[in-house]
Amino acid sequence: MKAFLPINKKDMQQRGWGEVDFVYITGDAYVDHPSFGAAIITRVLEAEGFKVAVLSQPDWRSTADFVQFGRPRLAYLITGGNIDSMVAHYTVAKKKRSSDAYTAGGVIGKRPDRAVSVYTKAVKSIYPDVPVIIGGLEASLRRFAHYDYWEDRVKPSILLDSGADMLIYGMGEKQTAELAHRLDGGEKIENIRDVKGTVYKVDVRETPYTGRECPSYENVKSSKTEYAKAARIQLDEQDHIRGKAVKQKHGKTMIVQNEPMPPLTTEELDRVYALPYMRTYHPVYEAQGGVPGINEVEFSITHNRGCFGGCNFCSIAFHQGRYVTSRSKESILEEAKLLTSLPNFKGYIHDVGGPTANFRAPSCELQKENGLCKGKKCLAPEPCKNVVSDHSEYLEILRSLRALQGVKKVFIRSGIRYDYLLLDKDDSFFKELVKHHVSGQLKVAPEHCSAAVLDKMGKPHIESYIKFSKRYFEYSDKAHKEQYLIPYLMSSHPASTLDDAIELALFLKRNNIRPEQVQDFYPTPGTISTTMYYTGLDPYTMKEVYCAKVPHEKALQRALLQYYNPKNEKLVEEALRKAKRYDLIGAGEGCLVRGSRPQQRQASRGKSKKGKRR
C-alpha cells in the first residue's frame, strides 16, 4: 500500500522502525510529487531498500525537530527546497516577499535564509560525527566561491560555509544511490572521493593531479578578472562527456568537483517517474489550505530533462546540464492514465514539458559522442548548422495523450523554444500546438529586442520572435481561435542601457504589446549573467559589459517596459529626459508619455510633424 514517508517519530514507530538510515531535511513543505526534488530523491532511496524519514521545515531555533528521529544510521541529506531560499524570501529589490508557494498556506518565514547552511550547522552541532550530504539547487549553484547578490560580496563554497561533508550537484539520483550503498557498506564519507557529480574538500596537500584548477577563493574575491576566469572554467566543464574535474583553493583547503554524473537514460528516467508517489502534499497541511506550489504541477507531466538553449541568465546549464534526455512514450502515457484516475482530475493535463517543452533529444548527433561544444551555443545568436529540429516524436506523444479516455485537453505551459520550432521544416507540430495545446494564451520568452542585450543573454535576435508571432496568429486564425502571445521580458540585464530599454518600449508600442509582468534581472549564483553583473566583464570575451546596478536606474528601465501604466508616468518621463529623447514625450502618435511640462509637450508636438525618431 502506498503511503507518505515518515515525517515524525510516531510515523517511524508505526512502521516498526527503531531507526532510519537517512533523515532528509528540506526547506519546503513535504509534497510527494515528482515535480519536487525531495520526493524523487527520497523515493529513489526507498526503492534502493533504505529507510528514509522526511524532516520538513524544521524549527532551526531549537534542537527538538532535529533529534526526533534519533541519530540516522548513515547520514543526513539536506536541501533548501525546490527553489533557492533567498529567492523564496526576497524580491530582486531585496524586499521581503509576502508569501512562499512551497509552504503550507503560503506562509512566509517557515524556513531560514540560507537554509542549507543553517540546517547543516544545526545538525553538526548535535551529531558532529554523522555525515551530512547537501544537494539541490541552493547547494549546487554555490559549490564554488560565488558572488552573493544579497550581501553584495563573494562568498566561499557552501561546502565550507555550511560545514557539510559532501555536496551533490546536478539532479542527484545516481550520486545519492551510489553514496548510500557505499556508506551502507562501511566506507567513511571522508574516503569517498571518486563519485561523479559530487564535490568534496581536502587539505591542499592531498589535491588530485587530474582536472582543471581555477583561480582561488582569495583571488576571485580580490580580482573581478580572476572571478570571470574562474566562472568560465567552471561552466565549460559542465558536460558529462568531455567535462573534467575542477578544483578551487580556499586557503589551506581544496574544493574538488568531480566530473559530472551522466544524466539518467530513458530507461532510468522511466523507473524514477514510476515510483509510488502520493502525488500531493502531506495531509498534515490540509487544515492550512494545502501547499500552493502543487497547484501548477499536480496534473502536469515532465517528459524531458536538460536544456541546450543555454540562456546566460538561467541556472539550468550549471545545475541540470545542457544535454537533453527524455522519458519514453509508454512511461508518459502510463503517468497520464494515472492522472485520469485521481479524484481531483477534471480532464485537463496542464503541461507536458520540462526545462524547455519542445526538446526531446540532444540538438545534434555529434553531442552523443563529443558532448556539447565548449563556449558555443546551439541556437544563439544563430542556430548551429548541425542542429536537428524534429518534433515528430513529441507530436506523436501529444496525439496519444489527447486520445486517452478521460482526457479533455492537453496543454503546454512550460517554455516553448520558438527559434528551434521555426527550424522544423514540418509545421505539423506548430499547427497542432496552436489548435489543441494552447489555453487561450501561449507564454514565450523573447526577453528583449536589442541585439546587443540579446547577445549577452544568449538569446536569438528579435526577428525570430517576429517571424514566430506572425505564423502563430496566422495558424490561430485558420483554426478559428482567438489566442494571444504572452511575452516574458526582462529589464536591466547586463548590457541593457537606458537607450536599450527605450528601444524595447518602442518595440512594444509598435506591436501593441502590453506586458502585465516584467522581470528585473535577478543575479543568482552560478550563471554567466551573474558573472557579468558582478565583474562587468563577459567571461567568454573578457570585454567590458555595462550593468545597471543603481536601484533607481533599474526602476527607470523597468517602468519603460510598462510605459502605458499611469503609475509609471513620472519614471518614464524622467528616463526619456535623461536619454534626451524629448521626441517621445508629448501627445504625438509615436510618444511614450504625455509629460508633465506643457511647454515641452508643445515642443515635442512640433518635432513630431517633422518626423518621429525610432
Coordinates of C-alpha atoms in Angstrom, one line a residue:
M1 CA 0.0 0.0 0.0
K2 CA 1.3 3.4 -1.0
A3 CA 2.0 5.9 1.9
F4 CA 3.9 9.0 2.7
L5 CA 7.3 8.5 4.2
P6 CA 7.6 9.2 8.0
I7 CA 7.6 12.8 8.9
N8 CA 7.9 12.4 12.7
K9 CA 8.9 9.8 15.4
K10 CA 5.3 8.5 15.6
D11 CA 5.2 7.7 11.9
M12 CA 8.6 5.9 12.2
Q13 CA 7.4 3.8 15.1
Q14 CA 4.2 2.9 13.3
R15 CA 6.3 1.3 10.6
G16 CA 8.1 -0.7 13.2
W17 CA 11.4 1.1 12.6
G18 CA 13.8 1.6 15.5
E19 CA 16.0 3.9 13.5
V20 CA 16.2 5.4 10.0
D21 CA 19.1 5.1 7.5
F22 CA 18.7 8.7 6.3
V23 CA 17.0 11.8 7.5
Y24 CA 16.1 14.0 4.6
I25 CA 15.8 17.7 5.6
T26 CA 14.1 20.1 3.3
G27 CA 13.2 23.8 3.4
D28 CA 9.9 23.1 1.7
A29 CA 6.7 21.6 3.0
Y30 CA 6.6 17.9 2.2
V31 CA 5.0 17.3 -1.2
D32 CA 5.3 13.8 -2.5
H33 CA 5.1 14.6 -6.2
P34 CA 7.8 14.0 -8.9
S35 CA 7.9 17.8 -9.7
F36 CA 9.6 18.1 -6.2
G37 CA 13.2 17.1 -5.9
A38 CA 12.7 15.9 -2.3
A39 CA 10.1 13.4 -3.4
I40 CA 12.3 12.0 -6.2
I41 CA 15.4 11.5 -4.0
T42 CA 13.6 10.0 -1.1
R43 CA 11.6 7.6 -3.3
V44 CA 14.8 6.6 -5.1
L45 CA 16.4 5.8 -1.7
E46 CA 13.3 3.9 -0.7
A47 CA 13.5 1.9 -3.9
E48 CA 17.1 1.0 -3.1
G49 CA 16.0 -0.5 0.1
F50 CA 16.8 2.2 2.6
K51 CA 14.7 3.6 5.5
V52 CA 14.1 7.3 4.9
A53 CA 12.4 9.9 7.1
V54 CA 11.5 13.4 5.8
L55 CA 12.1 16.3 8.1
S56 CA 10.3 19.2 6.5
Q57 CA 10.9 22.8 7.5
P58 CA 12.3 22.1 11.0
D59 CA 12.4 24.8 13.6
W60 CA 16.1 25.8 13.3
R61 CA 15.9 27.8 16.6
S62 CA 15.8 24.7 18.7
T63 CA 17.1 21.1 18.6
A64 CA 13.8 19.3 19.1
D65 CA 12.9 18.7 15.4
F66 CA 16.4 17.6 14.5
V67 CA 16.7 14.9 17.2
Q68 CA 13.2 13.4 16.9
F69 CA 14.3 10.5 14.7
G70 CA 17.4 9.9 16.7
R71 CA 20.8 9.5 15.1
P72 CA 20.4 8.3 11.5
R73 CA 22.3 5.2 10.7
L74 CA 24.0 6.5 7.6
A75 CA 23.7 10.3 7.0
Y76 CA 21.6 13.4 6.9
L77 CA 20.7 14.7 3.4
I78 CA 19.9 18.4 3.3
T79 CA 18.4 20.7 0.7
G80 CA 17.0 24.2 0.7
G81 CA 14.0 23.1 -1.3
N82 CA 12.7 23.3 -4.9
I83 CA 14.0 26.9 -5.2
D84 CA 16.8 28.9 -3.5
S85 CA 15.8 30.0 0.0
M86 CA 17.0 33.6 -0.7
V87 CA 14.9 33.8 -3.8
A88 CA 12.0 32.4 -1.9
H89 CA 12.3 35.1 0.7
Y90 CA 13.4 38.2 -1.3
T91 CA 12.4 40.1 -4.4
V92 CA 15.1 41.3 -6.8
A93 CA 14.8 44.7 -5.0
K94 CA 15.8 42.7 -1.8
K95 CA 12.4 43.3 -0.2
K96 CA 10.7 40.6 1.8
R97 CA 8.2 38.6 -0.1
S98 CA 4.7 38.2 1.4
S99 CA 4.2 34.5 0.6
D100 CA 6.0 31.3 0.0
A101 CA 4.4 28.9 -2.5
Y102 CA 6.3 25.9 -1.1
T103 CA 5.0 26.4 2.4
A104 CA 1.5 25.3 3.7
G105 CA -0.9 28.2 3.4
G106 CA 1.7 30.2 1.5
V107 CA 3.1 31.4 4.9
I108 CA 6.4 33.2 4.8
G109 CA 9.3 32.5 7.2
K110 CA 8.9 28.8 7.8
R111 CA 12.5 28.3 6.5
P112 CA 15.6 30.3 7.4
D113 CA 17.6 32.4 5.0
R114 CA 20.4 30.3 3.5
A115 CA 18.5 27.2 4.7
V116 CA 21.2 24.6 3.6
S117 CA 23.9 26.2 5.8
V118 CA 21.6 26.8 8.8
Y119 CA 20.2 23.2 8.8
T120 CA 23.7 21.7 8.3
K121 CA 25.2 23.7 11.2
A122 CA 22.2 22.7 13.4
V123 CA 22.8 19.0 12.7
K124 CA 26.5 19.2 13.1
S125 CA 26.1 20.9 16.5
I126 CA 24.1 17.9 17.7
Y127 CA 25.7 15.0 15.8
P128 CA 29.1 16.2 14.7
D129 CA 30.2 12.7 13.6
V130 CA 27.2 11.9 11.4
P131 CA 27.9 12.5 7.7
V132 CA 26.0 15.4 6.1
I133 CA 25.5 15.5 2.4
I134 CA 24.0 18.6 0.9
G135 CA 22.3 19.0 -2.5
G136 CA 19.5 20.6 -4.5
L137 CA 19.6 23.9 -6.3
E138 CA 20.7 26.1 -3.4
A139 CA 23.8 23.9 -2.7
S140 CA 24.5 23.0 -6.3
L141 CA 24.8 26.6 -7.5
R142 CA 27.1 27.6 -4.6
R143 CA 29.6 24.8 -4.9
F144 CA 32.5 27.2 -5.7
A145 CA 33.3 30.6 -4.5
H146 CA 30.4 32.7 -5.8
Y147 CA 29.0 36.3 -5.9
D148 CA 26.2 36.7 -3.3
Y149 CA 23.8 39.4 -4.5
W150 CA 22.0 39.7 -1.2
E151 CA 25.2 40.6 0.7
D152 CA 26.9 42.1 -2.4
R153 CA 30.2 40.2 -1.9
V154 CA 32.0 37.0 -2.9
K155 CA 31.4 34.1 -0.5
P156 CA 33.3 30.8 -0.2
S157 CA 32.0 27.4 -1.4
I158 CA 28.9 26.4 0.6
L159 CA 30.7 23.2 1.4
L160 CA 33.0 25.2 3.7
D161 CA 30.4 27.7 4.7
S162 CA 28.0 25.1 5.9
G163 CA 30.4 22.6 7.3
A164 CA 28.9 19.7 5.3
D165 CA 30.9 16.6 4.4
M166 CA 30.0 16.3 0.7
L167 CA 27.9 18.1 -1.9
I168 CA 25.9 16.6 -4.7
Y169 CA 25.5 18.8 -7.7
G170 CA 23.0 18.2 -10.6
M171 CA 19.9 16.2 -10.4
G172 CA 21.4 13.7 -7.9
E173 CA 19.6 10.3 -8.2
K174 CA 22.7 8.3 -9.3
Q175 CA 25.0 10.0 -6.8
T176 CA 22.6 9.6 -3.9
A177 CA 22.1 5.9 -4.6
E178 CA 25.8 5.2 -5.0
L179 CA 26.8 7.1 -1.8
A180 CA 24.0 5.4 0.1
H181 CA 25.3 1.9 -0.8
R182 CA 28.9 2.8 -0.2
L183 CA 28.1 4.2 3.3
D184 CA 26.0 1.2 3.9
G185 CA 29.0 -1.0 3.0
G186 CA 31.1 0.7 5.7
E187 CA 33.0 3.3 3.8
K188 CA 33.8 6.5 5.5
I189 CA 32.4 9.7 3.9
E190 CA 35.8 11.3 4.0
N191 CA 37.3 8.5 2.0
I192 CA 34.8 8.6 -0.8
R193 CA 36.3 10.8 -3.5
D194 CA 35.5 9.2 -6.8
V195 CA 31.7 9.6 -7.2
K196 CA 30.9 11.6 -10.3
G197 CA 28.6 14.6 -9.7
T198 CA 29.9 15.2 -6.2
V199 CA 32.1 17.9 -4.5
Y200 CA 34.4 17.2 -1.6
K201 CA 37.1 19.0 0.4
V202 CA 40.7 18.0 1.2
D203 CA 43.8 19.5 2.6
V204 CA 45.7 21.2 -0.3
R205 CA 48.5 18.7 0.1
E206 CA 46.0 16.0 -1.0
T207 CA 44.9 17.8 -4.1
P208 CA 44.4 15.3 -7.0
Y209 CA 46.7 15.8 -10.0
T210 CA 43.9 15.5 -12.6
G211 CA 41.4 18.1 -13.7
R212 CA 41.5 21.9 -14.1
E213 CA 42.3 24.3 -11.3
C214 CA 40.5 27.7 -11.4
P215 CA 41.6 30.9 -9.5
S216 CA 41.4 30.5 -5.8
Y217 CA 38.7 32.0 -3.5
E218 CA 41.2 34.6 -2.3
N219 CA 41.9 35.6 -5.9
V220 CA 38.3 35.8 -7.1
K221 CA 37.4 37.7 -4.0
S222 CA 40.1 40.4 -4.7
S223 CA 40.0 40.4 -8.5
K224 CA 37.0 40.6 -10.8
T225 CA 39.1 39.5 -13.7
E226 CA 40.1 36.4 -11.8
Y227 CA 36.4 35.8 -10.9
A228 CA 35.4 35.9 -14.6
K229 CA 38.2 33.4 -15.5
A230 CA 37.1 31.0 -12.7
A231 CA 33.4 31.3 -13.8
R232 CA 34.3 30.3 -17.4
I233 CA 36.3 27.3 -16.3
Q234 CA 33.5 26.1 -14.1
L235 CA 30.9 26.5 -16.8
D236 CA 33.0 25.0 -19.5
E237 CA 33.4 21.7 -17.6
Q238 CA 29.7 21.1 -17.0
D239 CA 29.4 18.3 -19.6
H240 CA 29.3 14.7 -18.7
I241 CA 31.1 13.5 -21.8
R242 CA 34.1 15.9 -22.1
G243 CA 33.9 17.7 -18.7
K244 CA 37.0 17.5 -16.4
A245 CA 37.3 17.7 -12.6
V246 CA 37.5 21.3 -11.3
K247 CA 39.5 22.4 -8.3
Q248 CA 39.5 25.7 -6.3
K249 CA 41.7 26.5 -3.4
H250 CA 40.2 28.1 -0.3
G251 CA 43.1 28.9 2.0
K252 CA 44.6 25.5 3.0
T253 CA 41.6 23.6 1.8
M254 CA 41.0 22.5 -1.8
I255 CA 37.4 22.2 -3.1
V256 CA 37.3 19.4 -5.6
Q257 CA 34.4 18.9 -8.0
N258 CA 34.5 15.5 -9.7
E259 CA 33.4 15.1 -13.3
P260 CA 29.6 15.5 -13.9
M261 CA 27.5 12.4 -13.5
P262 CA 25.9 11.2 -16.7
P263 CA 22.2 12.1 -16.9
L264 CA 19.6 9.4 -16.5
T265 CA 18.9 7.4 -19.6
T266 CA 15.4 7.0 -20.9
E267 CA 15.0 3.7 -19.0
E268 CA 16.3 5.2 -15.8
L269 CA 14.0 8.2 -16.1
D270 CA 11.1 5.9 -16.7
R271 CA 11.9 4.0 -13.5
V272 CA 12.2 7.2 -11.5
Y273 CA 8.8 8.5 -12.6
A274 CA 7.1 5.2 -12.0
L275 CA 8.0 5.2 -8.3
P276 CA 5.0 5.2 -5.9
Y277 CA 4.5 8.9 -5.3
M278 CA 1.4 10.1 -3.4
R279 CA 1.3 13.0 -5.9
T280 CA 0.1 15.6 -3.4
Y281 CA 1.1 17.3 -0.2
H282 CA 1.1 15.5 3.1
P283 CA -2.4 15.6 4.8
V284 CA -0.9 17.3 7.8
Y285 CA -1.1 20.6 5.8
E286 CA -4.8 20.2 4.9
A287 CA -6.0 22.5 7.7
Q288 CA -3.8 25.3 6.5
G289 CA -5.2 25.1 3.0
G290 CA -2.5 22.9 1.4
V291 CA 0.7 23.8 -0.3
P292 CA 0.2 26.4 -3.2
G293 CA 3.2 25.1 -5.1
I294 CA 1.4 21.9 -6.1
N295 CA -1.4 23.7 -8.0
E296 CA 0.5 24.3 -11.2
V297 CA 2.1 20.9 -11.4
E298 CA -0.4 18.4 -9.8
F299 CA -1.7 17.4 -13.2
S300 CA 1.4 18.1 -15.2
I301 CA 3.9 15.6 -16.8
T302 CA 7.6 16.1 -17.0
H303 CA 8.8 14.4 -20.2
N304 CA 12.4 15.7 -20.5
R305 CA 15.5 17.0 -18.7
G306 CA 18.3 19.3 -19.7
C307 CA 18.2 22.3 -22.0
F308 CA 20.7 23.0 -24.8
G309 CA 19.1 26.5 -25.1
G310 CA 21.8 27.7 -22.7
C311 CA 20.3 31.2 -21.8
N312 CA 23.0 33.0 -19.8
F313 CA 20.7 34.1 -17.0
C314 CA 19.4 30.6 -16.4
S315 CA 20.8 28.2 -13.8
I316 CA 19.8 25.0 -15.7
A317 CA 23.2 24.8 -17.6
F318 CA 25.1 24.8 -14.3
H319 CA 22.7 22.6 -12.4
Q320 CA 20.8 20.2 -14.6
G321 CA 23.0 20.5 -17.6
R322 CA 22.6 21.2 -21.4
Y323 CA 22.3 17.6 -22.5
V324 CA 18.7 16.6 -23.2
T325 CA 17.3 13.2 -22.2
S326 CA 13.7 12.1 -22.3
R327 CA 11.2 9.6 -21.0
S328 CA 9.7 7.0 -23.3
K329 CA 6.2 7.5 -24.8
E330 CA 5.0 4.5 -22.8
S331 CA 6.1 6.0 -19.5
I332 CA 4.4 9.3 -20.2
L333 CA 1.2 7.6 -21.2
E334 CA 1.2 5.5 -18.0
E335 CA 1.5 8.6 -15.9
A336 CA -1.3 10.2 -17.9
K337 CA -3.5 7.2 -17.2
L338 CA -2.7 7.5 -13.6
L339 CA -3.7 11.2 -13.6
T340 CA -7.1 10.3 -15.0
S341 CA -7.7 8.0 -12.0
L342 CA -7.1 10.7 -9.4
P343 CA -10.1 12.1 -7.6
N344 CA -9.5 15.8 -8.4
F345 CA -8.7 15.3 -12.1
K346 CA -11.1 17.2 -14.3
G347 CA -9.9 16.1 -17.7
Y348 CA -7.1 18.6 -18.2
I349 CA -3.4 17.8 -18.3
H350 CA -1.9 21.2 -17.6
D351 CA 1.5 20.6 -19.1
V352 CA 3.7 18.1 -20.9
G353 CA 7.0 19.8 -20.6
G354 CA 10.3 20.3 -18.8
P355 CA 13.0 23.0 -18.8
T356 CA 12.1 23.5 -22.5
A357 CA 8.9 21.8 -23.6
N358 CA 9.7 21.0 -27.2
F359 CA 13.2 19.4 -26.7
R360 CA 13.2 15.6 -26.9
A361 CA 16.8 14.8 -27.8
P362 CA 20.3 16.4 -28.0
S363 CA 20.3 19.2 -30.6
C364 CA 22.7 17.2 -32.9
E365 CA 24.2 13.8 -33.3
L366 CA 27.7 15.0 -32.6
Q367 CA 26.8 15.6 -28.9
K368 CA 26.3 11.9 -28.3
E369 CA 30.0 11.2 -28.7
N370 CA 31.7 14.5 -28.2
G371 CA 29.4 16.3 -25.7
L372 CA 28.2 19.9 -26.2
C373 CA 30.6 22.4 -27.8
K374 CA 32.6 24.3 -25.3
G375 CA 32.0 28.1 -25.3
K376 CA 29.3 27.9 -28.0
K377 CA 25.5 27.8 -28.1
C378 CA 23.3 25.6 -30.2
L379 CA 20.7 28.3 -31.1
A380 CA 22.2 31.8 -30.5
P381 CA 22.9 34.2 -31.9
E382 CA 22.1 32.0 -34.9
P383 CA 21.2 28.3 -34.9
C384 CA 24.2 26.0 -35.5
K385 CA 24.1 24.3 -38.9
N386 CA 24.3 20.9 -37.1
V387 CA 21.0 21.4 -35.1
V388 CA 18.4 18.9 -35.9
S389 CA 14.8 20.2 -35.3
D390 CA 12.3 17.3 -35.2
H391 CA 9.0 17.5 -33.3
S392 CA 7.6 14.3 -34.7
E393 CA 8.0 12.1 -31.5
Y394 CA 6.7 14.9 -29.2
L395 CA 3.7 15.3 -31.5
E396 CA 3.0 11.6 -31.5
I397 CA 3.0 11.6 -27.7
L398 CA 0.7 14.6 -27.6
R399 CA -1.7 13.0 -30.0
S400 CA -1.8 9.8 -27.9
L401 CA -2.4 11.8 -24.8
R402 CA -5.3 13.6 -26.4
A403 CA -6.8 10.2 -27.4
L404 CA -6.9 8.8 -23.8
Q405 CA -10.2 8.2 -22.2
G406 CA -10.9 10.8 -19.6
V407 CA -8.6 13.4 -21.1
K408 CA -10.4 16.5 -22.4
K409 CA -7.4 18.8 -23.1
V410 CA -3.6 18.6 -23.1
F411 CA -1.9 22.0 -22.6
I412 CA 1.7 23.0 -22.9
R413 CA 2.6 25.7 -20.4
S414 CA 6.3 25.3 -19.8
G415 CA 8.5 27.2 -22.3
I416 CA 8.5 26.6 -26.0
R417 CA 11.7 27.5 -27.7
Y418 CA 10.2 29.2 -30.7
D419 CA 13.5 29.6 -32.6
Y420 CA 14.0 25.8 -32.5
L421 CA 10.4 25.3 -33.6
L422 CA 10.9 27.5 -36.6
L423 CA 13.8 25.3 -37.8
D424 CA 11.5 22.3 -38.2
K425 CA 10.5 22.2 -41.9
D426 CA 7.4 20.2 -41.0
D427 CA 5.0 22.6 -39.4
S428 CA 2.6 19.8 -38.2
F429 CA 3.6 20.4 -34.6
F430 CA 3.3 24.1 -34.8
K431 CA -0.3 23.8 -36.3
E432 CA -1.4 21.3 -33.6
L433 CA 0.2 23.3 -30.9
V434 CA -2.0 26.2 -31.8
K435 CA -5.1 24.2 -32.4
H436 CA -5.0 21.8 -29.4
H437 CA -2.4 22.8 -26.8
V438 CA -2.8 26.5 -26.0
S439 CA -5.2 27.6 -23.3
G440 CA -6.1 30.9 -24.9
Q441 CA -2.6 32.3 -24.5
L442 CA 0.9 30.9 -25.0
K443 CA 3.8 32.2 -22.9
V444 CA 7.1 32.6 -24.7
A445 CA 10.4 34.4 -23.8
P446 CA 11.8 36.9 -26.3
E447 CA 13.2 38.7 -23.2
H448 CA 14.3 41.8 -25.1
C449 CA 14.5 43.3 -28.6
S450 CA 18.0 44.9 -28.6
A451 CA 20.6 42.7 -30.4
A452 CA 23.3 43.8 -28.0
V453 CA 21.3 42.8 -25.0
L454 CA 20.1 39.5 -26.5
D455 CA 23.7 38.5 -27.4
K456 CA 24.6 38.9 -23.7
M457 CA 21.5 36.9 -22.7
G458 CA 22.4 34.1 -25.1
K459 CA 19.1 34.5 -26.9
P460 CA 18.1 34.7 -30.6
H461 CA 17.6 38.1 -32.1
I462 CA 14.1 39.6 -32.1
E463 CA 13.5 38.8 -35.8
S464 CA 13.0 35.2 -34.8
Y465 CA 10.2 36.2 -32.4
I466 CA 8.5 38.4 -35.0
K467 CA 8.5 35.5 -37.5
F468 CA 7.1 33.1 -34.9
S469 CA 4.4 35.5 -33.8
K470 CA 3.2 36.1 -37.4
R471 CA 2.8 32.4 -38.0
Y472 CA 1.3 31.8 -34.6
F473 CA -1.5 34.3 -35.3
E474 CA -1.9 33.0 -38.8
Y475 CA -2.4 29.4 -37.6
S476 CA -4.7 30.6 -34.8
D477 CA -6.9 32.4 -37.4
K478 CA -7.0 29.3 -39.6
A479 CA -8.1 27.3 -36.5
H480 CA -10.8 29.9 -35.8
K481 CA -9.3 30.6 -32.4
E482 CA -8.7 34.0 -30.7
Q483 CA -5.5 33.4 -29.0
Y484 CA -2.7 35.5 -27.6
L485 CA 1.0 35.5 -27.0
I486 CA 2.3 36.5 -23.6
P487 CA 6.0 37.5 -23.9
Y488 CA 8.3 37.2 -21.0
L489 CA 10.5 40.4 -20.8
M490 CA 13.5 41.2 -18.7
S491 CA 14.8 44.7 -17.7
S492 CA 18.3 45.6 -16.5
H493 CA 20.1 42.6 -17.8
P494 CA 23.8 43.1 -18.3
A495 CA 24.4 45.2 -21.4
S496 CA 21.0 46.8 -21.2
T497 CA 21.3 50.6 -21.2
L498 CA 18.6 53.2 -20.8
D499 CA 18.6 53.5 -24.6
D500 CA 18.1 49.8 -25.0
A501 CA 15.1 49.9 -22.6
I502 CA 13.6 52.8 -24.7
E503 CA 14.2 50.7 -27.8
L504 CA 12.2 47.9 -26.2
A505 CA 9.4 50.2 -25.1
L506 CA 9.1 51.5 -28.7
F507 CA 9.0 47.9 -30.0
L508 CA 6.2 47.0 -27.5
K509 CA 4.3 50.1 -28.6
R510 CA 4.7 49.4 -32.3
N511 CA 3.5 45.8 -31.8
N512 CA 0.7 46.7 -29.4
I513 CA 2.2 44.5 -26.6
R514 CA 1.4 45.5 -23.1
P515 CA 3.1 43.1 -20.7
E516 CA 1.3 42.6 -17.4
Q517 CA 4.5 41.5 -15.7
V518 CA 8.1 42.4 -16.2
Q519 CA 11.1 40.7 -14.5
D520 CA 14.1 42.6 -13.4
F521 CA 17.3 40.6 -13.9
Y522 CA 17.9 38.7 -10.7
P523 CA 21.6 37.9 -10.1
T524 CA 21.6 34.3 -8.7
P525 CA 24.7 32.2 -8.2
G526 CA 26.1 30.0 -11.0
T527 CA 25.0 31.9 -14.1
I528 CA 27.1 33.7 -16.8
S529 CA 24.8 36.7 -16.5
T530 CA 25.5 37.0 -12.8
T531 CA 29.3 36.9 -13.5
M532 CA 28.8 39.8 -15.9
Y533 CA 26.7 41.7 -13.4
Y534 CA 29.3 41.3 -10.7
T535 CA 32.5 41.7 -12.7
G536 CA 31.4 44.0 -15.5
L537 CA 33.1 41.5 -17.9
D538 CA 31.9 38.9 -20.3
P539 CA 33.7 35.8 -19.2
Y540 CA 33.9 34.5 -22.8
T541 CA 35.4 37.6 -24.3
M542 CA 36.8 39.4 -21.2
K543 CA 35.3 42.6 -22.7
E544 CA 33.6 45.1 -20.5
V545 CA 29.8 44.9 -20.2
Y546 CA 27.6 47.8 -19.0
C547 CA 25.5 46.8 -16.0
A548 CA 22.7 48.8 -14.4
K549 CA 23.2 48.4 -10.6
V550 CA 21.7 51.6 -9.1
P551 CA 18.2 50.7 -7.9
H552 CA 16.7 53.9 -9.4
E553 CA 18.2 53.3 -12.9
K554 CA 16.8 49.7 -12.7
A555 CA 13.4 51.2 -11.8
L556 CA 13.6 53.5 -14.8
Q557 CA 14.3 50.6 -17.2
R558 CA 11.5 48.6 -15.7
A559 CA 9.0 51.4 -15.9
L560 CA 9.8 51.9 -19.6
L561 CA 8.6 48.4 -20.4
Q562 CA 5.2 49.3 -18.9
Y563 CA 5.2 52.9 -20.2
Y564 CA 1.4 52.8 -20.6
N565 CA 0.7 52.4 -16.9
P566 CA -0.2 55.7 -15.3
K567 CA 1.7 54.9 -12.2
N568 CA 4.9 54.8 -14.2
E569 CA 4.4 58.1 -15.9
K570 CA 6.9 60.1 -13.9
L571 CA 9.6 57.5 -14.1
V572 CA 9.1 57.1 -17.9
E573 CA 9.3 60.9 -18.4
E574 CA 12.5 61.0 -16.3
A575 CA 14.1 58.2 -18.3
L576 CA 13.3 59.9 -21.6
R577 CA 14.6 63.2 -20.5
K578 CA 17.8 61.5 -19.1
A579 CA 18.3 59.9 -22.5
K580 CA 17.4 63.2 -24.3
R581 CA 14.5 61.5 -26.1
Y582 CA 12.3 64.6 -25.9
D583 CA 10.7 63.4 -29.2
L584 CA 9.0 60.6 -27.2
I585 CA 7.3 63.0 -24.7
G586 CA 4.0 64.5 -25.7
A587 CA 0.7 63.7 -27.4
G588 CA 2.1 62.6 -30.7
E589 CA 1.3 59.2 -32.0
G590 CA 4.8 57.9 -31.5
C591 CA 5.3 59.3 -28.0
L592 CA 5.5 57.1 -24.9
V593 CA 4.3 59.6 -22.3
R594 CA 2.4 62.9 -22.4
G595 CA 4.8 64.5 -19.9
S596 CA 4.3 66.9 -17.1
R597 CA 5.6 70.2 -18.7
P598 CA 3.2 71.9 -21.1
Q599 CA 5.9 73.8 -22.9
Q600 CA 7.8 70.5 -23.5
R601 CA 4.6 68.8 -24.8
Q602 CA 4.1 71.6 -27.3
A603 CA 7.7 71.4 -28.4
S604 CA 7.6 67.7 -28.9
R605 CA 4.3 68.0 -30.9
G606 CA 6.2 70.4 -33.2
K607 CA 9.0 68.0 -33.6
S608 CA 6.6 65.1 -34.4
K609 CA 5.4 66.9 -37.5
K610 CA 8.9 66.8 -38.9
G611 CA 9.2 63.1 -38.3
K612 CA 9.5 60.6 -35.5
R613 CA 12.7 59.1 -34.2
R614 CA 12.8 55.4 -33.9

